[in-house]
GROMACS .gro file of C-alpha atoms in nm:
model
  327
    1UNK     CA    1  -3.513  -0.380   0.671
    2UNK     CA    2  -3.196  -0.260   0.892
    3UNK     CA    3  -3.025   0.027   0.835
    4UNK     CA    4  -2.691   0.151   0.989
    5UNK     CA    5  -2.643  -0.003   1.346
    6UNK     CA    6  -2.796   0.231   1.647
    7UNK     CA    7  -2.585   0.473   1.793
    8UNK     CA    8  -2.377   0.412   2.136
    9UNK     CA    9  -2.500   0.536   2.463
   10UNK     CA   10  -2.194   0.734   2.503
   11UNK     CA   11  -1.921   0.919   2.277
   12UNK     CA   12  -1.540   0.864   2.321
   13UNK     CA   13  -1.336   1.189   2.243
   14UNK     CA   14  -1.037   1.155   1.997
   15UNK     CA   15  -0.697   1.072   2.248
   16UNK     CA   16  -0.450   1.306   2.262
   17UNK     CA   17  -0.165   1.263   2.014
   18UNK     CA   18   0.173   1.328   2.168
   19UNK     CA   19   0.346   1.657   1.944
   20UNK     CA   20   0.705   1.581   1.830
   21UNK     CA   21   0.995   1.886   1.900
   22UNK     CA   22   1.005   1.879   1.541
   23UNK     CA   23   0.821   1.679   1.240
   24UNK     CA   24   0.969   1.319   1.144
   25UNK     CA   25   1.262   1.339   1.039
   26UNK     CA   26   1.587   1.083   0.977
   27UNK     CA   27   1.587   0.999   1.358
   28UNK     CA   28   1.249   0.797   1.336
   29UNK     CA   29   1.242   0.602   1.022
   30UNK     CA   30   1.281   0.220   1.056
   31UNK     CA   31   1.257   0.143   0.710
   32UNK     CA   32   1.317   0.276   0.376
   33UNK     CA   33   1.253   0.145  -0.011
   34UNK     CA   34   1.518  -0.035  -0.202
   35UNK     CA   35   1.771   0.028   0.090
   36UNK     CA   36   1.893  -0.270   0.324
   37UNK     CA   37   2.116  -0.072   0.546
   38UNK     CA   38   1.910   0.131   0.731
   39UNK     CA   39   2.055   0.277   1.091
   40UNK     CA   40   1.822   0.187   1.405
   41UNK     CA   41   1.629   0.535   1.477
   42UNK     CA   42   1.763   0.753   1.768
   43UNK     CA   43   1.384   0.737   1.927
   44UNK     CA   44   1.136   0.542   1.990
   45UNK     CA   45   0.774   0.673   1.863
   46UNK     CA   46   0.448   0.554   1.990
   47UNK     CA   47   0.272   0.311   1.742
   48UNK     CA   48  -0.035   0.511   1.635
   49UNK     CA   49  -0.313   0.378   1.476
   50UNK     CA   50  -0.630   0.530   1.316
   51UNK     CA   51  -0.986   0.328   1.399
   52UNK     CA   52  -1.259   0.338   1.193
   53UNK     CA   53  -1.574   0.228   1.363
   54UNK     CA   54  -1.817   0.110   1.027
   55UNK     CA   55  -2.116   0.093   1.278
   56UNK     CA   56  -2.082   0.430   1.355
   57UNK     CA   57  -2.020   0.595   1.025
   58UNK     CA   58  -2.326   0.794   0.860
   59UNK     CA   59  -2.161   0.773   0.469
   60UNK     CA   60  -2.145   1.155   0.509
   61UNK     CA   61  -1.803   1.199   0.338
   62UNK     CA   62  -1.672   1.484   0.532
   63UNK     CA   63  -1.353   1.294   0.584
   64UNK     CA   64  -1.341   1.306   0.236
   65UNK     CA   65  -1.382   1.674   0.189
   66UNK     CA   66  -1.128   1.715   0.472
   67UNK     CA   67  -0.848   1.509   0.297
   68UNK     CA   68  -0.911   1.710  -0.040
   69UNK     CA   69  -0.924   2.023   0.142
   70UNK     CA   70  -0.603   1.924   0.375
   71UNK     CA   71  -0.382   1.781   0.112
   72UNK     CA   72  -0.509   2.021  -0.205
   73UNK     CA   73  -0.582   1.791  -0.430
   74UNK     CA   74  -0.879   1.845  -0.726
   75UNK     CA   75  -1.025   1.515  -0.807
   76UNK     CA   76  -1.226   1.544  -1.126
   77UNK     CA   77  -1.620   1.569  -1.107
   78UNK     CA   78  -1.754   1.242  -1.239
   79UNK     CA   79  -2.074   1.147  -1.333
   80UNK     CA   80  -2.293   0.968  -1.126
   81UNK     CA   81  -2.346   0.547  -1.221
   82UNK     CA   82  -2.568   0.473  -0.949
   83UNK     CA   83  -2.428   0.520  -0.595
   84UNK     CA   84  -2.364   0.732  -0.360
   85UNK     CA   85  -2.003   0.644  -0.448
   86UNK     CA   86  -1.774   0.925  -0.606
   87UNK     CA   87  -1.494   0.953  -0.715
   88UNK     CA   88  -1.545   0.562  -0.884
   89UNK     CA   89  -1.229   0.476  -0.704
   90UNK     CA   90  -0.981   0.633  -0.577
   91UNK     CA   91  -0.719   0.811  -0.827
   92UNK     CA   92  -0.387   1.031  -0.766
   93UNK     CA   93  -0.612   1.324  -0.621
   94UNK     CA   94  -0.877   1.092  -0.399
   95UNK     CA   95  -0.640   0.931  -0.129
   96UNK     CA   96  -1.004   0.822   0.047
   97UNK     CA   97  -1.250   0.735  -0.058
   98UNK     CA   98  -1.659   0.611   0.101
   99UNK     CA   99  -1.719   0.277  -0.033
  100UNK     CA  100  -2.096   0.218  -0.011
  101UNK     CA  101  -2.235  -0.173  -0.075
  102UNK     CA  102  -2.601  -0.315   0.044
  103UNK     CA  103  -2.561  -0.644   0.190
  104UNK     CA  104  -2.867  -0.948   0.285
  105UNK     CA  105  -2.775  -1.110   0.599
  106UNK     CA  106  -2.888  -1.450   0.517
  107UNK     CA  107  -2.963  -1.525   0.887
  108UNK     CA  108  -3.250  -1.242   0.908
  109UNK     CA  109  -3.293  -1.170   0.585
  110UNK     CA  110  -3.268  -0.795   0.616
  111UNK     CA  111  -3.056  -0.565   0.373
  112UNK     CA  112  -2.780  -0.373   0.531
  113UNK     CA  113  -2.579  -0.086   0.403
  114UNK     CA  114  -2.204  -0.137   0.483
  115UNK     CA  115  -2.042   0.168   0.450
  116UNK     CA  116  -1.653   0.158   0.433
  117UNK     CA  117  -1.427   0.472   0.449
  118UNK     CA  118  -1.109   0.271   0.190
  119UNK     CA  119  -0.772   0.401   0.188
  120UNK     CA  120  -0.395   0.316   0.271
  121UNK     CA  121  -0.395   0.086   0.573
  122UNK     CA  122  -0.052   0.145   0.677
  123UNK     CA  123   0.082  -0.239   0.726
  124UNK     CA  124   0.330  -0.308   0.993
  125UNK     CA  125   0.548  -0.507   0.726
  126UNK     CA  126   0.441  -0.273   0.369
  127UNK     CA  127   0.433  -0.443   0.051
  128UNK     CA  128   0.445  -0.113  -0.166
  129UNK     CA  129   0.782  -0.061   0.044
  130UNK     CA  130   0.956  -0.410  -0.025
  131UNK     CA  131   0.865  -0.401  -0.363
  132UNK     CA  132   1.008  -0.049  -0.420
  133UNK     CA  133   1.321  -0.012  -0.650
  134UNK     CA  134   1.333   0.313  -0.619
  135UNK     CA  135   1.581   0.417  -0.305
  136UNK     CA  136   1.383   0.673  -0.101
  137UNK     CA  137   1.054   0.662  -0.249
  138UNK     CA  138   0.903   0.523   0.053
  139UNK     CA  139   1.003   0.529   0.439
  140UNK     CA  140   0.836   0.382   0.735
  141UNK     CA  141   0.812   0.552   1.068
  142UNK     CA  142   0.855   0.409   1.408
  143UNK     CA  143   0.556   0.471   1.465
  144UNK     CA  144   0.408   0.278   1.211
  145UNK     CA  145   0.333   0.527   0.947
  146UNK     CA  146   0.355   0.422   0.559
  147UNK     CA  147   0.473   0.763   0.381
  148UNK     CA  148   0.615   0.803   0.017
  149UNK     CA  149   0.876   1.084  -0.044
  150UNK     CA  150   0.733   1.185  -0.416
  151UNK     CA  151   1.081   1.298  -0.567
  152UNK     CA  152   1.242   0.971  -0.559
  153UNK     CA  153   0.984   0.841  -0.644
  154UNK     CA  154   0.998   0.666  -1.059
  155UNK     CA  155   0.681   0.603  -1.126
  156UNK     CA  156   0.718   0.201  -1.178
  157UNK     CA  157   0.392   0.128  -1.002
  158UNK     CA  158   0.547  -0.211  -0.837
  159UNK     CA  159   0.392  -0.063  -0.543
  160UNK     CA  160   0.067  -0.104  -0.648
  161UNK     CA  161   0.178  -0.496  -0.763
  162UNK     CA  162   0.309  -0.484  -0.391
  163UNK     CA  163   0.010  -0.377  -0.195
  164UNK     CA  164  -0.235  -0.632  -0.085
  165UNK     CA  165  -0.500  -0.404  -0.048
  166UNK     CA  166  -0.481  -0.262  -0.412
  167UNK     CA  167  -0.447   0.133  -0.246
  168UNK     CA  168  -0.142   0.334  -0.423
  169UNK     CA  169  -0.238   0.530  -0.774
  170UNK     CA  170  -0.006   0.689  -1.051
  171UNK     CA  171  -0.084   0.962  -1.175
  172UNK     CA  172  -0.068   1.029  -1.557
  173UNK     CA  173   0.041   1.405  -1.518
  174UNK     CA  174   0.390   1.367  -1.315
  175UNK     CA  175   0.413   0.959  -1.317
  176UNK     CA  176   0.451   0.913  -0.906
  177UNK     CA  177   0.284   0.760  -0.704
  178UNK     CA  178   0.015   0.859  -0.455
  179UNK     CA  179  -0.182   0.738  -0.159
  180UNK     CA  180  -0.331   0.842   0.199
  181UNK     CA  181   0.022   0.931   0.423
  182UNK     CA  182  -0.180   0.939   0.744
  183UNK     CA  183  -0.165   1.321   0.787
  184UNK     CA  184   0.203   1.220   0.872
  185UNK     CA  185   0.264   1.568   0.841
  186UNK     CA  186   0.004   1.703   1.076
  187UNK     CA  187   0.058   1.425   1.322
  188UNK     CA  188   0.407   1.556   1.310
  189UNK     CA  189   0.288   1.861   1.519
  190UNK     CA  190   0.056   1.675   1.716
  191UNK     CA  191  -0.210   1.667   1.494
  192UNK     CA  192  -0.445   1.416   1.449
  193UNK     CA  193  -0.536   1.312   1.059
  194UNK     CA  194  -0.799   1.562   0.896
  195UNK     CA  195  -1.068   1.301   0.848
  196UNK     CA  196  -1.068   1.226   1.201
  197UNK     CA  197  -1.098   1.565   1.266
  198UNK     CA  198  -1.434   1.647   1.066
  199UNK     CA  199  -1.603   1.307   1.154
  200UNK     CA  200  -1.940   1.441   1.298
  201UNK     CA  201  -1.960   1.073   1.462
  202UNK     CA  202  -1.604   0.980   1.595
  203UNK     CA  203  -1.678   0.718   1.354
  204UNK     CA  204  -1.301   0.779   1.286
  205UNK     CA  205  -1.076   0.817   1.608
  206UNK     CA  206  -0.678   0.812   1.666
  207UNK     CA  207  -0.455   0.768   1.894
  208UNK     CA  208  -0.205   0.489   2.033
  209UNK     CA  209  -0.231   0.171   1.895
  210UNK     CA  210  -0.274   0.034   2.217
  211UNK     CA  211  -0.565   0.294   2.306
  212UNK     CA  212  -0.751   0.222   1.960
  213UNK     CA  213  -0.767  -0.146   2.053
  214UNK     CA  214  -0.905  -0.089   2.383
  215UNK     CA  215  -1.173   0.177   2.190
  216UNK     CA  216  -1.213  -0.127   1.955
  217UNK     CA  217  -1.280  -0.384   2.289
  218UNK     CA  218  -1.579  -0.126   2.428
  219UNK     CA  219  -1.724  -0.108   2.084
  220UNK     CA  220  -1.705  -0.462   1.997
  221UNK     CA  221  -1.819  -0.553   2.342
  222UNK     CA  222  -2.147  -0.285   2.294
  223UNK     CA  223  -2.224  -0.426   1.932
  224UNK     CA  224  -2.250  -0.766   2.042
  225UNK     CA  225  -2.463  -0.677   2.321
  226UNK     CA  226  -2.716  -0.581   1.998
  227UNK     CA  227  -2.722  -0.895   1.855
  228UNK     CA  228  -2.390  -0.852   1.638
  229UNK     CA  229  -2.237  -1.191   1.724
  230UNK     CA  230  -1.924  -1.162   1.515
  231UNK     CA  231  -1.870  -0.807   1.568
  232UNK     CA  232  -1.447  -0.780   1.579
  233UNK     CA  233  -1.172  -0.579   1.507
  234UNK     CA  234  -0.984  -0.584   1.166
  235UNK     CA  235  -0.587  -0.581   1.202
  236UNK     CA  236  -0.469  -0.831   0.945
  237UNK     CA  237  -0.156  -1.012   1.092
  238UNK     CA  238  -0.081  -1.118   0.756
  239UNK     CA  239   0.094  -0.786   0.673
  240UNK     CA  240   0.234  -0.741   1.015
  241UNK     CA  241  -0.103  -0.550   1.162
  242UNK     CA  242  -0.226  -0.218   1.035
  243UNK     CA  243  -0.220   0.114   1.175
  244UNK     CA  244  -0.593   0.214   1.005
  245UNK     CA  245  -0.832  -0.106   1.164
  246UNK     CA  246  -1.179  -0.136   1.144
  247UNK     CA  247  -1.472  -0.200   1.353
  248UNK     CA  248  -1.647  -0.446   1.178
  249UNK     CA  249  -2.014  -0.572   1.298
  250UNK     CA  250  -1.929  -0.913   1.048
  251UNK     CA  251  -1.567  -0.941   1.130
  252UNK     CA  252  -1.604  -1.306   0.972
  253UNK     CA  253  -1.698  -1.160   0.679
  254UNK     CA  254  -1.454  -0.868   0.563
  255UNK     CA  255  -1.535  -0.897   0.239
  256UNK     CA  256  -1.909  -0.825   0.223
  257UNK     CA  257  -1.743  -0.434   0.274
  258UNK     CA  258  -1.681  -0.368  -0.089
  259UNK     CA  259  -1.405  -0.648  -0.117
  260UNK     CA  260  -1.231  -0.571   0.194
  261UNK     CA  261  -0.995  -0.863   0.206
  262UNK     CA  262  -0.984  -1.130   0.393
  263UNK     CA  263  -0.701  -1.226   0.484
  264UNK     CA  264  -0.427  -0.986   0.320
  265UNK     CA  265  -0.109  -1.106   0.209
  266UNK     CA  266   0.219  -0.940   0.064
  267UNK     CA  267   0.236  -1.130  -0.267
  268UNK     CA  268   0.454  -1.410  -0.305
  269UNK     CA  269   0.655  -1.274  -0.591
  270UNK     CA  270   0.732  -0.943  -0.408
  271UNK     CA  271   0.832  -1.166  -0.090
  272UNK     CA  272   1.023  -1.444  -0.291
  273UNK     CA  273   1.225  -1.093  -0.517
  274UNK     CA  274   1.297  -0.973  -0.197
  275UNK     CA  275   1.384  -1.241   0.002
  276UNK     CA  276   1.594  -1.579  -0.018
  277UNK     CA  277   1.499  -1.571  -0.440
  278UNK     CA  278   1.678  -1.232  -0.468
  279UNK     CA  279   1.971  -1.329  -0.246
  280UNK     CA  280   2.022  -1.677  -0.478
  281UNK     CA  281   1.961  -1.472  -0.771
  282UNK     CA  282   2.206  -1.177  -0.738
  283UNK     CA  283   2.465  -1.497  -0.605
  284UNK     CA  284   2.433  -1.655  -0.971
  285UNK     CA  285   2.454  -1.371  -1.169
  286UNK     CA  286   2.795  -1.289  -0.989
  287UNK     CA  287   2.939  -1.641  -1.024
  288UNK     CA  288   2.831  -1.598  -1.352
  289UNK     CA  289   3.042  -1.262  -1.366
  290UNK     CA  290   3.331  -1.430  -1.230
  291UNK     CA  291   3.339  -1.671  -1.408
  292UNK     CA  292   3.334  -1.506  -1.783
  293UNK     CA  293   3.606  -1.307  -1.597
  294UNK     CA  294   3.802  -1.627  -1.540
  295UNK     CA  295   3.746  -1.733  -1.883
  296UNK     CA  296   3.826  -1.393  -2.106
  297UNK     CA  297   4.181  -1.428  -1.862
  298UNK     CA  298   4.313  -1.743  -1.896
  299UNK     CA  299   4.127  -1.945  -2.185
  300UNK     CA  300   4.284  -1.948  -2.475
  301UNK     CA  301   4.142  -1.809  -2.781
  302UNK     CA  302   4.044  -1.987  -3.080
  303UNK     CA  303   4.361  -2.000  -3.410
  304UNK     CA  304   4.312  -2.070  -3.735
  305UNK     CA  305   4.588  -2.319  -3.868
  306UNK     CA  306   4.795  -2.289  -4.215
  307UNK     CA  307   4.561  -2.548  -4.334
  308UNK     CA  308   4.238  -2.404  -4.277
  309UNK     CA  309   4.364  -2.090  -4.419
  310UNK     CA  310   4.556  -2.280  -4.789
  311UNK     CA  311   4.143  -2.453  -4.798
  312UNK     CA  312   4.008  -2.044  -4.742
  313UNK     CA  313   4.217  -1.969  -5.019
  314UNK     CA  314   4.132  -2.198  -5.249
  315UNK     CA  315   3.787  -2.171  -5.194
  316UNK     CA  316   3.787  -1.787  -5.275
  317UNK     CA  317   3.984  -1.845  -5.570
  318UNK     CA  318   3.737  -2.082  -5.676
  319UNK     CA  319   3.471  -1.861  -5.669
  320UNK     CA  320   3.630  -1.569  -5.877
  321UNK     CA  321   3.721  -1.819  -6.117
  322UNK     CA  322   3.322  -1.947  -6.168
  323UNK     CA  323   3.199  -1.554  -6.181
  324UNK     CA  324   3.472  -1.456  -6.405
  325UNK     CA  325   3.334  -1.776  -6.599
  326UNK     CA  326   2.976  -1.677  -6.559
  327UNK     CA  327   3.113  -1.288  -6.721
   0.00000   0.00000   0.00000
C-alpha cells in the first residue's frame, strides 16, 4: 500500500510578490458584475497564481487554520462522520477547506490517499461574475484575482448556479455571499495568501503565473521520474485558466480528488443569459415596448353603437321585470 508520494530532493522558496504603492483599487479592475461598461485599468498587474502541489501536501490543515485565523471567521465545530474531513464542506466561515479521498490505482492495485486543499479557483473568465445581477458585488483584478465586494452584494446565490466548481456559500445570518478572495487584501501589500504562508511543505506556493508554471514543469518533470506517468498541471482552459492550479500525480484523472472536475465549464444558461440570448431577449421585449406604445397612440379604441346600447337596455329592463315578477 502507497501512501503520499516521497518528498523532493530539494525545496523551492515561495517567489517574491511584487507590493503595490497602495492596495487594489479602481485603477486595476478589468471586470465587474452586472456592469458592461467597464474603463480599461490605468496599470497593468502581474497575473499571479497560487500552486498547490497535491504530492507534496501532508493533510495537515494549517492552511486552514491560517485562513480562519487571517480572515476571522468561526466555523462551527461539527461532529466527526468518519474522516479526517471538517468542516463537511465548506460554509460562509470555511473559505478552504482539506478534502481527503482514498483512491485504488487499478494498474498496481495499491490504495492512495489524495489529499486536495478545495477552494475558489479564481477563473480567468468567472462564472459567479457573469452571472451576477447585482452591480458591484464582484470585480476582477488585472491580475487575475476573483474578489466579491460584500455590500453590494444581494444575496441571490446565481453565483453559486454560475460557478463550475460549486465554491461560493450564503450565509443564513446576513444573506451574502462568501468564498476564498485570494488574500487579495494581503497580496495588496505584497503579501502572499496566509495558507501559503503556514504550509510546513511549500505544498502551497505563489507567485507569477508564469513562475508557478515553471514550479509546476520541475515538479511534474520529478514526479514522473517516480513512476507517475500522467503527472500534469491543472489549469482548466475551459474557464479561461485559473489562478489556484494543481499539481496533480493523475492529471488524467481530476476527478478521483474528491470530484475535482474534469473539464470545467461556465454553464450554458449563465453563458447563453449573458450573451447573444440576453442581447435578443432585451431586443424583443423593447419592440414589444414600442410597439404597445404605437398602439395605445394611434389605434383607435373600441365604441359601442346606439344599437348595442337600445339591446343593453332592453335586456336590463327585462330582467327587473322577471325579479319584480319573481317578488
Amino acid at each position: 500500500m502507497s501512501d503520499t508520494a516521497p518528498q523532493p530532493k530539494t525545496a523551492v522558496s515561495n517567489p517574491p510578490v511584487q507590493p503595490l504603492e497602495v492596495g487594489f483599487d479602481a485603477r486595476d479592475v478589468v471586470r465587474i458584475s452586472a456592469t458592461s461598461d467597464v474603463p480599461q485599468p490605468e496599470r497593468q498587474l502581474d497575473k499571479l497564481a497560487k500552486l498547490i502541489d497535491i504530492s507534496k501536501c501532508i493533510g495537515c490543515k494549517a492552511c486552514q487554520s491560517a485562513c480562519i485565523e487571517w480572515n476571522d471567521t468561526h466555523p462551527d465545530i461539527e461532529t466527526n462522520i468518519g474522516s479526517y474531513q471538517n468542516p463537511h464542506d465548506l460554509n460562509p466561515q470555511m473559505f478552504t477547506l482539506m478534502r481527503f479521498s482514498e483512491w485504488v490505482n487499478p494498474e498496481t492495485d495499491n490504495l492512495e490517499w489524495l489529499i486536495r486543499k478545495d477552494g475558489c479557483m479564481h477563473c480567468e473568465d468567472p462564472g459567479c461574475l457573469k452571472a451576477c445581477p447585482a452591480p458591484g458585488a464582484i470585480v476582477q483584478y488585472s491580475n487575475g484575482i476573483v474578489d466579491f465586494i460584500h455590500e453590494n452584494c444581494i444575496g441571490c446565490g446565481y453565483c453559486v448556479t454560475g460557478c463550475p466548481f460549486d465554491i461560493p456559500r450564503i450565509s443564513q445570518v446576513d444573506h451574502k455571499s462568501y468564498k476564498c478572495t485570494l488574500c487579495s487584501d494581503r497580496v495588496a501589500v505584497g503579501q502572499g495568501p496566509a495558507c501559503a504562508k503556514a504550509c510546513p511543505t511549500q505544498a502551497i506556493v505563489f507567485g507569477t503565473k508564469a513562475d508557478m508554471i515553471a514550479h509546476a514543469d520541475e515538479r511534474i518533470a520529478d514526479l514522473k521520474s517516480r513512476g507517475y506517468d500522467n503527472a500534469g498541471l491543472y489549469d482548466p482552459q475551459g474557464v479561461g485558466g485559473t489562478h489556484v492550479m494543481y499539481v496533480l500525480q493523475h492529471a488524467d484523472k481530476p476527478s478521483i480528488y474528491s470530484d475535482l472536475p474534469d473539464n470545467p465549464r461556465i454553464s450554458p444558461i449563465v453563458e447563453g443569459w449573458k450573451g447573444v440570448t440576453k442581447t435578443a431577449g432585451l431586443a424583443v421585449m423593447g419592440i414589444a415596448a414600442v410597439g404597445a406604445a404605437l398602439h395605445g397612440l394611434f389605434s383607435r379604441g373600441n365604441r359601442v353603437t346606439e344599437e348595442d346600447t337600445e339591446e343593453a337596455e332592453a335586456l336590463v329592463e327585462s330582467d327587473l321585470h322577471d325579479r319584480r315578477g319573481d317578488v
